[in-house]
XYZ file of C-alpha atoms in Angstrom:
601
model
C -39.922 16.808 -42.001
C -42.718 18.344 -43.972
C -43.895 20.403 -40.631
C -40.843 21.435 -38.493
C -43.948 22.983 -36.130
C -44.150 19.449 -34.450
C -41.295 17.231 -32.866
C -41.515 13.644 -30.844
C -38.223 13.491 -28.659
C -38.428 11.247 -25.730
C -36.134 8.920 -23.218
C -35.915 5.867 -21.102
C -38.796 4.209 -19.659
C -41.082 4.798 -22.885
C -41.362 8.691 -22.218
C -42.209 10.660 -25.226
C -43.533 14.026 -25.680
C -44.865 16.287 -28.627
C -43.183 19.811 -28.723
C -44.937 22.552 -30.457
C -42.076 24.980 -31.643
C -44.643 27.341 -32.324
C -45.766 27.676 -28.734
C -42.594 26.239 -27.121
C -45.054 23.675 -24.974
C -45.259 20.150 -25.509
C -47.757 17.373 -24.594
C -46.856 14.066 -23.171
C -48.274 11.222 -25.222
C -46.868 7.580 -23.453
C -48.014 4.423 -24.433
C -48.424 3.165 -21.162
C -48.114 5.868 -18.642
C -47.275 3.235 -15.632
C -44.779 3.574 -12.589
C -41.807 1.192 -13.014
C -40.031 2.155 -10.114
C -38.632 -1.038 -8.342
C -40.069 -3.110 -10.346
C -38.214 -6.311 -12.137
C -38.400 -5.963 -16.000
C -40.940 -9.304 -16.114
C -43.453 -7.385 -14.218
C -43.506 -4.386 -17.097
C -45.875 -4.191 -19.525
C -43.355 -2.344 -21.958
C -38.994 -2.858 -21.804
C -37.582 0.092 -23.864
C -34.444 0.667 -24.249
C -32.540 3.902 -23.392
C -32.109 5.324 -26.947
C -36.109 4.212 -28.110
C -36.422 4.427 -31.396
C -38.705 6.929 -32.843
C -39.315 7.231 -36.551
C -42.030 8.988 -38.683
C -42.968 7.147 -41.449
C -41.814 8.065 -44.887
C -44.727 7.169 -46.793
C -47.772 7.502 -44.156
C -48.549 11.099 -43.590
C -48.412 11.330 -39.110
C -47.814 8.395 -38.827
C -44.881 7.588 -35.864
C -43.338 4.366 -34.353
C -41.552 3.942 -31.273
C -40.487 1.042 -29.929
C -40.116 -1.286 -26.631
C -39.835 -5.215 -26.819
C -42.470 -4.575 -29.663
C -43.297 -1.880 -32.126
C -45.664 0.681 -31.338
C -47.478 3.238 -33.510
C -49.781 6.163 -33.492
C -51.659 7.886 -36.416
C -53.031 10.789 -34.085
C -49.622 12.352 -32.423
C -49.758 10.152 -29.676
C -53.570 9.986 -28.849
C -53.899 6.505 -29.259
C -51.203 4.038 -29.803
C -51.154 0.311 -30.985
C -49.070 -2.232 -31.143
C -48.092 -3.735 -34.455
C -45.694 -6.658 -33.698
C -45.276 -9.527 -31.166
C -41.992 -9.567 -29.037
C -38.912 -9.385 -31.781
C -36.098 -9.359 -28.796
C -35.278 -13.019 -27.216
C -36.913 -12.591 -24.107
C -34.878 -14.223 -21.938
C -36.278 -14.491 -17.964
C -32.995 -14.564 -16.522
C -32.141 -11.466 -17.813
C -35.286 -9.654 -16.820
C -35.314 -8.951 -12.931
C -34.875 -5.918 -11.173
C -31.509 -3.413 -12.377
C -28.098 -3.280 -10.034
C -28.821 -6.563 -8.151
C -28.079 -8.699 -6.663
C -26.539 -6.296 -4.006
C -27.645 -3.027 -4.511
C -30.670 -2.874 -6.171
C -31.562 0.136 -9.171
C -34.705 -0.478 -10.665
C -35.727 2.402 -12.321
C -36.332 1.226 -15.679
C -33.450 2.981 -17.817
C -30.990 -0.626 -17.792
C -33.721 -2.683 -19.672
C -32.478 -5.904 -21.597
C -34.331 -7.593 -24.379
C -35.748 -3.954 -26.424
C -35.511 -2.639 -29.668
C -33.301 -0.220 -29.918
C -33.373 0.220 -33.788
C -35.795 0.526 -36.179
C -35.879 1.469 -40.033
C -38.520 2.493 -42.574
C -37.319 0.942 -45.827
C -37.283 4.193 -48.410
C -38.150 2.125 -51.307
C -41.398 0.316 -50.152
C -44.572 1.467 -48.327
C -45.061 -0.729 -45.100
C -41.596 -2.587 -45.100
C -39.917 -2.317 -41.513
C -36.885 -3.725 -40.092
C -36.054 -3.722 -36.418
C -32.892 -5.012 -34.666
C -33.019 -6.167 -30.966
C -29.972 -5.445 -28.273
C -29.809 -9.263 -27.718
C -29.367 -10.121 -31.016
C -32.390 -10.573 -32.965
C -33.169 -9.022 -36.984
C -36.782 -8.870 -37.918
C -38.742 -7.692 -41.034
C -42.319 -6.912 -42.059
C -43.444 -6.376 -45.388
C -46.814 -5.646 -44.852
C -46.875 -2.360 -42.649
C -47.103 -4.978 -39.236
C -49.152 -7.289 -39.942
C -47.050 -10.271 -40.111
C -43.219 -10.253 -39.222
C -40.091 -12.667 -39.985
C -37.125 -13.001 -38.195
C -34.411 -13.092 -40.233
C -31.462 -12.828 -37.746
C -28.283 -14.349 -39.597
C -27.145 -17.252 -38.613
C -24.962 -18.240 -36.105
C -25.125 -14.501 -34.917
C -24.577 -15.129 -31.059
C -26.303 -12.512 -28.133
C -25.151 -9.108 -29.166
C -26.242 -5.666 -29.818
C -27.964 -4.802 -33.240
C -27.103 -1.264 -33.377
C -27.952 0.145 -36.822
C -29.530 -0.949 -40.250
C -29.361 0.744 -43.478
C -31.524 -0.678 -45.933
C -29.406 0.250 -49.619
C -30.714 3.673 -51.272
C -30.199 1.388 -54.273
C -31.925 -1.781 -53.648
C -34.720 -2.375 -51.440
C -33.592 -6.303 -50.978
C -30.383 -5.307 -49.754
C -29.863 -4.237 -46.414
C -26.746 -4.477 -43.681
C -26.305 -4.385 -39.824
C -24.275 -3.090 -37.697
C -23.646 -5.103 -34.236
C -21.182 -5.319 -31.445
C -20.601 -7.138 -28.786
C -18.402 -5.242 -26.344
C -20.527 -5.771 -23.433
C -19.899 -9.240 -23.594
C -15.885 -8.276 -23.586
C -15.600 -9.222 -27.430
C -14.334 -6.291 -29.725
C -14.752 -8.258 -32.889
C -16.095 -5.888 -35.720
C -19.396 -7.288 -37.212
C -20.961 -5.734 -40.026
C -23.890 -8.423 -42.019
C -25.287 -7.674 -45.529
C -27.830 -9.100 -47.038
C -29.049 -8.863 -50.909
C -32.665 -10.724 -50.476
C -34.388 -9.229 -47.544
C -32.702 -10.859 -44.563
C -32.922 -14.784 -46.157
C -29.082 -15.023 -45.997
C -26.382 -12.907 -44.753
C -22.357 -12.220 -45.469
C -20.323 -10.557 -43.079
C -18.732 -8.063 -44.438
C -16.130 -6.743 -41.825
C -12.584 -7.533 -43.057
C -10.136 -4.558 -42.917
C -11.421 -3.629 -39.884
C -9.064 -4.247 -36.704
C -10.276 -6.033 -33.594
C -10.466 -3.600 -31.020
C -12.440 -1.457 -33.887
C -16.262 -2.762 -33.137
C -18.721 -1.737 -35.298
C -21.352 0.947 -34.260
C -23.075 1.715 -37.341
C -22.974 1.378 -41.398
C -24.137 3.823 -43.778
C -24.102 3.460 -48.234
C -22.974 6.383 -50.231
C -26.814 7.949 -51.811
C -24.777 7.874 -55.603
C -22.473 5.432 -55.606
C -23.871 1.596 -55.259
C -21.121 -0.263 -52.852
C -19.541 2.249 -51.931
C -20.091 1.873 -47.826
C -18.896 3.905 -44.637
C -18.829 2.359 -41.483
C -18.476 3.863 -37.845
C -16.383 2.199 -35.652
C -14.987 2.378 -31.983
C -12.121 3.743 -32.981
C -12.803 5.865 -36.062
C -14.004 6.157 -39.800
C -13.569 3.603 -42.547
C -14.334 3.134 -46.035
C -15.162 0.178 -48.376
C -15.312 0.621 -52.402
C -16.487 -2.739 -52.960
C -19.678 -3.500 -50.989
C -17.861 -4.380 -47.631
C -15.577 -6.830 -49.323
C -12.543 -5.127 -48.061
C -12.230 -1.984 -45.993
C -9.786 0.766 -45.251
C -9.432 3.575 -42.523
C -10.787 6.907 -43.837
C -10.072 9.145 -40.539
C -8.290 12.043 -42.396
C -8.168 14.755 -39.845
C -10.658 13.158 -37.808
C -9.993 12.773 -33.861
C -9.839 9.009 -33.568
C -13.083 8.720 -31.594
C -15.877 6.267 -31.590
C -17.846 6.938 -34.305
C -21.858 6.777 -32.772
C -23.982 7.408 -35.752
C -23.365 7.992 -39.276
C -25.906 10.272 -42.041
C -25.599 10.192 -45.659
C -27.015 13.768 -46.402
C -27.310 16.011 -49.785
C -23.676 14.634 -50.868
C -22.161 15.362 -47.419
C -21.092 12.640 -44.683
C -22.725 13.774 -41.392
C -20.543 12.146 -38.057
C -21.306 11.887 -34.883
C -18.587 11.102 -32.391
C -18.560 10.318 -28.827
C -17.155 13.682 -27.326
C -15.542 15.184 -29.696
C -18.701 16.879 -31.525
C -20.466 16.817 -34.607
C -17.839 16.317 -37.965
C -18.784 16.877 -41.815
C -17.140 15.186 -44.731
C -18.022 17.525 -48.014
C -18.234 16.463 -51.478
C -18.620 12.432 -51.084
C -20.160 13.236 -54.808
C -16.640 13.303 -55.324
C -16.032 9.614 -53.701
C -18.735 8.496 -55.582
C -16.971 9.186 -59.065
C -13.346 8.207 -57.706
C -11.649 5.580 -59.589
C -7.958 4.095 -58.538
C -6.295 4.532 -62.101
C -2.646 5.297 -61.719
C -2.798 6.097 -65.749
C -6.156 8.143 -66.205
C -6.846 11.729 -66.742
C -10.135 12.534 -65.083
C -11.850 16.036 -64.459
C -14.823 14.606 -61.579
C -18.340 16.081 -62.208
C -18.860 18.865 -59.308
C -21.283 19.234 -56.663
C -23.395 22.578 -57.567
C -21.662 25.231 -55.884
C -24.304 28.124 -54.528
C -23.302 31.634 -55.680
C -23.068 32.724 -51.658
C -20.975 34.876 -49.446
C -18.884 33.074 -46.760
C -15.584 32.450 -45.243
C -14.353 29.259 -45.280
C -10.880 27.900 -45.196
C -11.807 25.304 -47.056
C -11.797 27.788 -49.989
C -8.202 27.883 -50.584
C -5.714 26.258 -52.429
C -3.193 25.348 -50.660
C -1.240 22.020 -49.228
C -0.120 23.676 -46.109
C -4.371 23.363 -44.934
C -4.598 20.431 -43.099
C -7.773 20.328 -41.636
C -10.338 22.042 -39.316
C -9.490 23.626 -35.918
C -10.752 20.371 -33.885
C -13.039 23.057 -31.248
C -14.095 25.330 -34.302
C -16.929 24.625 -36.570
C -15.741 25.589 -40.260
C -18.403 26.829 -43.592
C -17.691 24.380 -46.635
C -15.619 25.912 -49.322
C -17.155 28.883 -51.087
C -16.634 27.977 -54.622
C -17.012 25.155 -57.711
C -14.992 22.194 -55.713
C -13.174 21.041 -58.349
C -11.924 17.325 -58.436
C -9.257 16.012 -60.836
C -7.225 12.800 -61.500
C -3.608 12.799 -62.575
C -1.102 10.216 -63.906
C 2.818 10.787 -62.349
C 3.858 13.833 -64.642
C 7.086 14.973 -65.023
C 8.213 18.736 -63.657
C 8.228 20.040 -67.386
C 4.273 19.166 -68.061
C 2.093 21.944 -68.076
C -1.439 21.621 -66.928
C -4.760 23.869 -67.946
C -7.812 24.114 -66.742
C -10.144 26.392 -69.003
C -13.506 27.482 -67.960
C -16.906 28.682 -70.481
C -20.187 29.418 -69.636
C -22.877 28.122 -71.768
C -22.379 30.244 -74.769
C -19.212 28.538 -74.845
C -17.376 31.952 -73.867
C -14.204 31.626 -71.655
C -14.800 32.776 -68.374
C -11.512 31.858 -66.627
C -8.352 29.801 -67.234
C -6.263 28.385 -64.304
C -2.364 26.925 -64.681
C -0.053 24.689 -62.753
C 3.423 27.477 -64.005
C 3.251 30.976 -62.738
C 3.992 33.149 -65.176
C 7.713 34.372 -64.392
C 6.913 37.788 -65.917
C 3.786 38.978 -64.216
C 4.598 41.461 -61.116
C 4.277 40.639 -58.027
C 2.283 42.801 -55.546
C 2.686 43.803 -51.957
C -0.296 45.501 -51.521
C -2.512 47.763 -53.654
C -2.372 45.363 -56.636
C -3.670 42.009 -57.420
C -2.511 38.658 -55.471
C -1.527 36.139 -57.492
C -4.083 33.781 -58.951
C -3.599 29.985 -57.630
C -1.792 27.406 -59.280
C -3.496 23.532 -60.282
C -1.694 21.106 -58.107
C -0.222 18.502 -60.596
C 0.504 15.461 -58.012
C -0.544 11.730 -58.821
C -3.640 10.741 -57.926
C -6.624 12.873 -57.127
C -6.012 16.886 -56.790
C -8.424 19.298 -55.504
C -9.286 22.823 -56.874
C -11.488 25.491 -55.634
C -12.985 27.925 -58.485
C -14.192 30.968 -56.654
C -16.908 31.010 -59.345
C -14.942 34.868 -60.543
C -13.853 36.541 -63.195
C -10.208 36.909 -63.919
C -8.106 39.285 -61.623
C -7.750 42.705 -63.142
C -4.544 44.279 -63.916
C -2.200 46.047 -61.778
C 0.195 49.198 -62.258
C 3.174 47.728 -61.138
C 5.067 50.639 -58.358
C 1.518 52.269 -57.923
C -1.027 51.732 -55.344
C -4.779 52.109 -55.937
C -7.315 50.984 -53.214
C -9.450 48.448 -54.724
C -9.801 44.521 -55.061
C -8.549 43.917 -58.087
C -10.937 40.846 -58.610
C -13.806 39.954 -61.140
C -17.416 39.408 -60.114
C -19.080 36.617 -59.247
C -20.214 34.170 -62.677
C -24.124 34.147 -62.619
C -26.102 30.888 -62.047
C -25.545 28.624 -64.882
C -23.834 25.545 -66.826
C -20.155 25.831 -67.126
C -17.660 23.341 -68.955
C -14.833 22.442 -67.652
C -11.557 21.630 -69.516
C -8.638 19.667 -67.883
C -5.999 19.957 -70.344
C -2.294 17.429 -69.987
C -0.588 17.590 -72.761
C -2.262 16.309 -75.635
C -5.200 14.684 -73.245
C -8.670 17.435 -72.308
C -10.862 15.690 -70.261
C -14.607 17.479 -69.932
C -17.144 18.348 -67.884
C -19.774 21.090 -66.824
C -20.250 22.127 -63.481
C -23.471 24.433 -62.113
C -23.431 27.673 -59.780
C -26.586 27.825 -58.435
C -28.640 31.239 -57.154
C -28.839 30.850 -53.786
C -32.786 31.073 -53.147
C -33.044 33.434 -50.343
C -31.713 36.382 -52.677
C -34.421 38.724 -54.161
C -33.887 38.697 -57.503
C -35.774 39.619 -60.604
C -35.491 38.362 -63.864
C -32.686 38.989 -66.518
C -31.087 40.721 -62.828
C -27.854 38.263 -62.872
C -27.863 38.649 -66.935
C -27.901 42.635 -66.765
C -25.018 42.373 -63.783
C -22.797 40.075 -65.650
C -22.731 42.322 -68.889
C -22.528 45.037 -66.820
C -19.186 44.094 -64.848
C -18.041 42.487 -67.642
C -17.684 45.259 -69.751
C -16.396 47.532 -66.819
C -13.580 44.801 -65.821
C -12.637 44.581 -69.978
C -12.293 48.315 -69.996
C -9.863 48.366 -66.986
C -7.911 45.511 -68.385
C -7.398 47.375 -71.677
C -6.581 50.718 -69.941
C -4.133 49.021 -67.737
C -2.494 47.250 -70.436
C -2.425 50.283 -72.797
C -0.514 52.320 -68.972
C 1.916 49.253 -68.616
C 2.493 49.251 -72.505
C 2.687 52.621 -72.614
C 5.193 53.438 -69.671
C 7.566 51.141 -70.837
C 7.553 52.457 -74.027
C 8.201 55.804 -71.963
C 10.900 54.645 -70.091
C 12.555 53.071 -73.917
C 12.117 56.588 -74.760
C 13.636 58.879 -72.222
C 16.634 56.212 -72.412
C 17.034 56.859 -76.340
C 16.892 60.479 -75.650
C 19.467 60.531 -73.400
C 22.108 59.422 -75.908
C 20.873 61.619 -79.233
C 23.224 64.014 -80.669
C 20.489 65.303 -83.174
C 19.362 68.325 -81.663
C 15.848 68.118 -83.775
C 15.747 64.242 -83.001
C 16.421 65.105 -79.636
C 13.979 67.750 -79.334
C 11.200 65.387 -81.165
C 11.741 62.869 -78.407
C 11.320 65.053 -75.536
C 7.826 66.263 -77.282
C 6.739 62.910 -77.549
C 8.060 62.497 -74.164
C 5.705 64.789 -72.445
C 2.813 63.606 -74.146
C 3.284 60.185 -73.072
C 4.099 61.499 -70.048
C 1.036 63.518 -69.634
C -1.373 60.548 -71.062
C 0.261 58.543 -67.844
C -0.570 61.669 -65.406
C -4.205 61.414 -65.950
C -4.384 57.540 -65.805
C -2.736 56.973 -62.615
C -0.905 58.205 -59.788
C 2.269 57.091 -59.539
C 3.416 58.663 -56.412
C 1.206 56.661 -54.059
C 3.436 53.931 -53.039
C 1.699 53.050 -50.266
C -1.895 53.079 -48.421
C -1.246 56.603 -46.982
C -0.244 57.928 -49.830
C -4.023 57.682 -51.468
C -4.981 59.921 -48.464
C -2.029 62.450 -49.813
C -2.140 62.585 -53.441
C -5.563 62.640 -55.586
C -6.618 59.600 -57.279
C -6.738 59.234 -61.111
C -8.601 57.943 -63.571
C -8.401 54.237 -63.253
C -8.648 54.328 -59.737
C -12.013 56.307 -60.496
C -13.021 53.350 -62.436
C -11.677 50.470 -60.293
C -13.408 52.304 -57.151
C -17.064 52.191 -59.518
C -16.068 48.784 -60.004
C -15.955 47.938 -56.496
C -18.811 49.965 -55.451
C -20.987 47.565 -58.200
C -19.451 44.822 -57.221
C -21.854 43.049 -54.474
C -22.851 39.552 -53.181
C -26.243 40.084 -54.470
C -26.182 41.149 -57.706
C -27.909 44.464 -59.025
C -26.823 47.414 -61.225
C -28.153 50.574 -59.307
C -29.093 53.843 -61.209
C -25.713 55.731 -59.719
C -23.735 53.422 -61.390
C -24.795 53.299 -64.635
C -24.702 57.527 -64.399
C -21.147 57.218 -62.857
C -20.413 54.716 -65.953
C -21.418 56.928 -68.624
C -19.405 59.747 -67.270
C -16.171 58.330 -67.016
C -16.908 56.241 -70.271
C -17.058 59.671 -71.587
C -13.699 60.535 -69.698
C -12.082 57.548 -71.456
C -13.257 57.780 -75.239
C -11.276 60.925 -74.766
C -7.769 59.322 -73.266
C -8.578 56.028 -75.779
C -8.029 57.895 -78.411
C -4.635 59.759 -76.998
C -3.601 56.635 -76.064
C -4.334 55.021 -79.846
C -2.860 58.475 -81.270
C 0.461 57.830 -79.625
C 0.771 53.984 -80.216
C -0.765 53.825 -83.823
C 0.971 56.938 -85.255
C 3.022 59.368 -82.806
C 5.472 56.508 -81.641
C 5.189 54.882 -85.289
C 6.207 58.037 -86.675
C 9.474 58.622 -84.785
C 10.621 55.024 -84.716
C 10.950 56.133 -88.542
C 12.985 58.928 -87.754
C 14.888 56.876 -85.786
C 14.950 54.179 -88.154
C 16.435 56.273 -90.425
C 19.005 57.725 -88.343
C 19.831 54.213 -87.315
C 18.677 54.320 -84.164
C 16.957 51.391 -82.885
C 12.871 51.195 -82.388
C 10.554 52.138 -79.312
C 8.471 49.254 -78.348
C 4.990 48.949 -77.566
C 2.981 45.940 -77.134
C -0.493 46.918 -77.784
């Protein structure tokens, strides 16, 4: 692992190689380099089985084991090797004569009975081993080989030991995997043991005969919480192996032939039906079975990337991966929540702030009935919090809120904030009267260039550019309402210098509008016919900032200043006519008792 230049692959009969990836050559380094063709397995000086174990050690710089009836090592990359136990199989005779017979006889090495075809470097503890024999046997050395005990449980009959995990959370506990389906006995078996092999539970009920048991993994955060692989599919325990349940999901129900707890993700592979990844077990780790709590779970860091992923959605009509296409992990904040049974009128938040304790985005289970809806050349609609019992899943695509459309105008852009830099971020659940809290990270992803204060200098940046466009949208919405009030109260005056007043005011607001947007693009084409506007000037700067790796370039920040300049100028028309030109003829119309123009500011 800490020099991907050099890998030890290898197969039956004890062959094992060296690859250089730099070179693309390898070097063969056997132990015993001996022909085994027709010979009986008694007359070999090594029996390995077909998947040999080879494992580096994890606290021994170069320092590989590989295994036959014994345990092997070499400190030079195969040079030398040496061997560092006695037999740990039974070594039975009967079972050791030449493979296929007695009619046809196949003795080319690969069928051997009696090896080791597991072994395990105990992460806690220099020079404490555990190996487990495909007859049956369990052995453990605490003192890097120098002495070994077997510590098979008891009563286990003639069977396959096919995995160990030693706990990522105790060094005395360990459990075993082992199967006897050879033998024509599909009992699941899974042993733990809390004191280094002295006594042993087995720890397979919930698990359905036919089911046997291929290997056993425990989650890296949660102590007891246990996944086991299984003949015919996935399944969980929460309590140490006291109980179990199935856990396929969308799985294919396939046997399950390894299993890898790694960086918060389940790794699984199946027989034939490829290699599977369960995300966010940080999230199984936290899970409690309350019917009654609230609960926002802590998230996994979520890297400030750019990927596709259908995982990033929020949606219940996703039901799983293609089972022939690979998928990318949700690009986002994976967001984890708990829910009592709520009734249809509850209304459930979820508020966002960065560190500063600013809010950065707000989510809700209720649309809001009044915002448009847009075909095309507006916004889409921001996703809605799932409010179900039990545990609910949200994906934060780590933006800023969407901007602001013109309803009945079309503007090529995305309508969508920028990305949130790396940072802390609290989250707020809020039911009711409950808030339940936490803070999840976005992380930089390494492999951008960056410099620093670059993400802080982006952030304000797009920030202030997305707050201008909401506020000139709002003030064009506001605005053309009020325009609409207006040429409807015109319509029915019978005071010719009323009347005449209104129409004024009508082509100012009229000609504020003209310079803000286009309204006769109703459609994509339509921005090829008829010449953009002002906002769509800003929303396409917007846009053209707007990048996966953050940086404000030199043409932006020129193209900024101009049309800031460009809107000081139609800010203050538009403040004119909302603070004191509409103001002002409300009160004529006020006094002619004539009902107000609105205008929500």
């Amino acid at each position: 692992p800490d020099n991907p230049r050099y890998v030890l692959g290898g197969s039956y009969l004890g062959t094992i190689e060296a690859l250089d990836m730099q070179s693309k050559a390898s070097t063969k380094i056997m132990a015993a380099p001996i022909q085994y063709l027709g010979r009986a397995a008694r007359d070999m000086k090594y029996l390995y089985n077909w998947n040999a174990p080879i494992i580096k050690s994890q606290h021994e710089p170069n320092t590989f084991y590989h295994c036959a009836q014994l345990v092997l090592r070499t400190r030079d990359m195969g040079m030398t090797w040496e061997e560092v136990s006695p037999d740990l199989t039974r070594n039975m005779d009967d079972k050791q004569g030449k493979g296929g017979g007695p009619y046809t006889v196949e003795a080319v090495g690969a069928e051997n009975y009696g090896t080791i075809p597991y072994m395990i470097d105990s992460p806690h503890e220099k020079g404490v081993f555990w190996t487990g024999s495909d007859d049956g046997f369990v052995n453990i050395t605490k003192d890097n080989g120098a002495t070994w005990q077997n510590v098979t449980p008891k009563g286990l009959q003639e069977c396959l030991v096919n995995a160990i995990e030693v706990s990522p959370h105790d060094p005395a506990t360990a459990y075993i995997a082992t199967t006897r389906y050879k033998f024509n006995d599909y009992t699941p078996a899974i042993y733990k043991t809390t004191d280094y092999g002295k006594s042993w539970t087995n720890i397979s009920t919930g698990i359905p005969y036919g089911a046997f048991t291929r290997v056993v993994r425990e989650d890296e955060n949660r102590s007891d919480l246990l996944y086991a692989g299984t003949e015919k599919g996935v399944y969980i325990s929460w309590n140490g192996g006291k109980s179990w349940e199935a856990f396929q999901l969308n799985l294919p129900k396939t046997p399950i032939t390894d299993l890898k707890v790694h960086k918060g993700n389940l790794i699984v592979a199946t027989s034939g039906r490829s290699f599977w990844i369960l995300d966010d077990l940080k999230a199984l780790a936290q899970y409690r079975d309350s019917k009654n709590e609230v609960a926002i779970l802590n998230p996994a860091d979520a890297m400030n990337g750019s990927w596709y992923s259908p995982l990033s959605g929020n949606t219940d009509k996703f039901k799983g991966t293609h089972p022939y296409n690979g998928v990318n992990p949700a690009n986002g904040m994976v967001i984890y929540y708990q829910l009592p049974k709520l009734s249809d009128s509850t209304h459930i938040s979820l508020e966002i702030l960065n560190s500063n304790g600013k809010l950065v985005r707000s989510f809700s289970s209720q649309r809001d009935k009044e915002a448009p809806i847009f075909r095309g050349g507006g916004p889409p609609q921001a996703p809605l919090l799932s409010k179900k019992e039990g545990l609910n899943r949200f994906v934060w695509d780590m933006k800023y809120p969407l901007l602001p459309g013109i309803p009945g105008v079309y503007m090529e852009a995305r309508f969508r904030g920028h990305l949130a830099p790396p940072g802390s971020y609290t989250l707020n659940l809020k039911v009711d009267e409950k808030v339940a809290t936490t803070v999840g990270k976005i992380v930089a992803v390494p492999s951008y260039e960056t410099k620093a204060g670059q993400y802080a200098e982006y952030d304000a940046f797009m920030t202030e550019m997305e707050q201008n466009l909401t506020q000139m949208h709002d003030q064009v919405n506001a605005l053309f309402k009020a325009q609409k009030q207006l040429k409807s109260v015109i319509a029915g005056l019978k005071d010719d210098a009323l009347k005449a007043a209104g129409k004024k005011l009508f082509e100012q607001m009229e000609a504020w509008d003209k310079n803000m947007v286009q309204r006769k693009s109703k459609a994509y084409d339509d921005v090829e016919n008829f010449p953009n506007k002002f906002t769509a000037e800003y929303l396409f700067l917007i846009d053209a900032t707007n990048s996966s790796i953050p940086r404000v370039n030199r043409s932006s920040i020129d193209r900024k200043t101009e049309l800031d300049m460009q809107w000081d100028k139609l800010s203050q028309e538009a403040d004119r006519l909302i603070k004191n030109a509409i103001p002002a003829y409300n009160k004529q119309l006020w006094d002619a008792d004539i009902g107000a123009i609105q205008v929500k500011d």
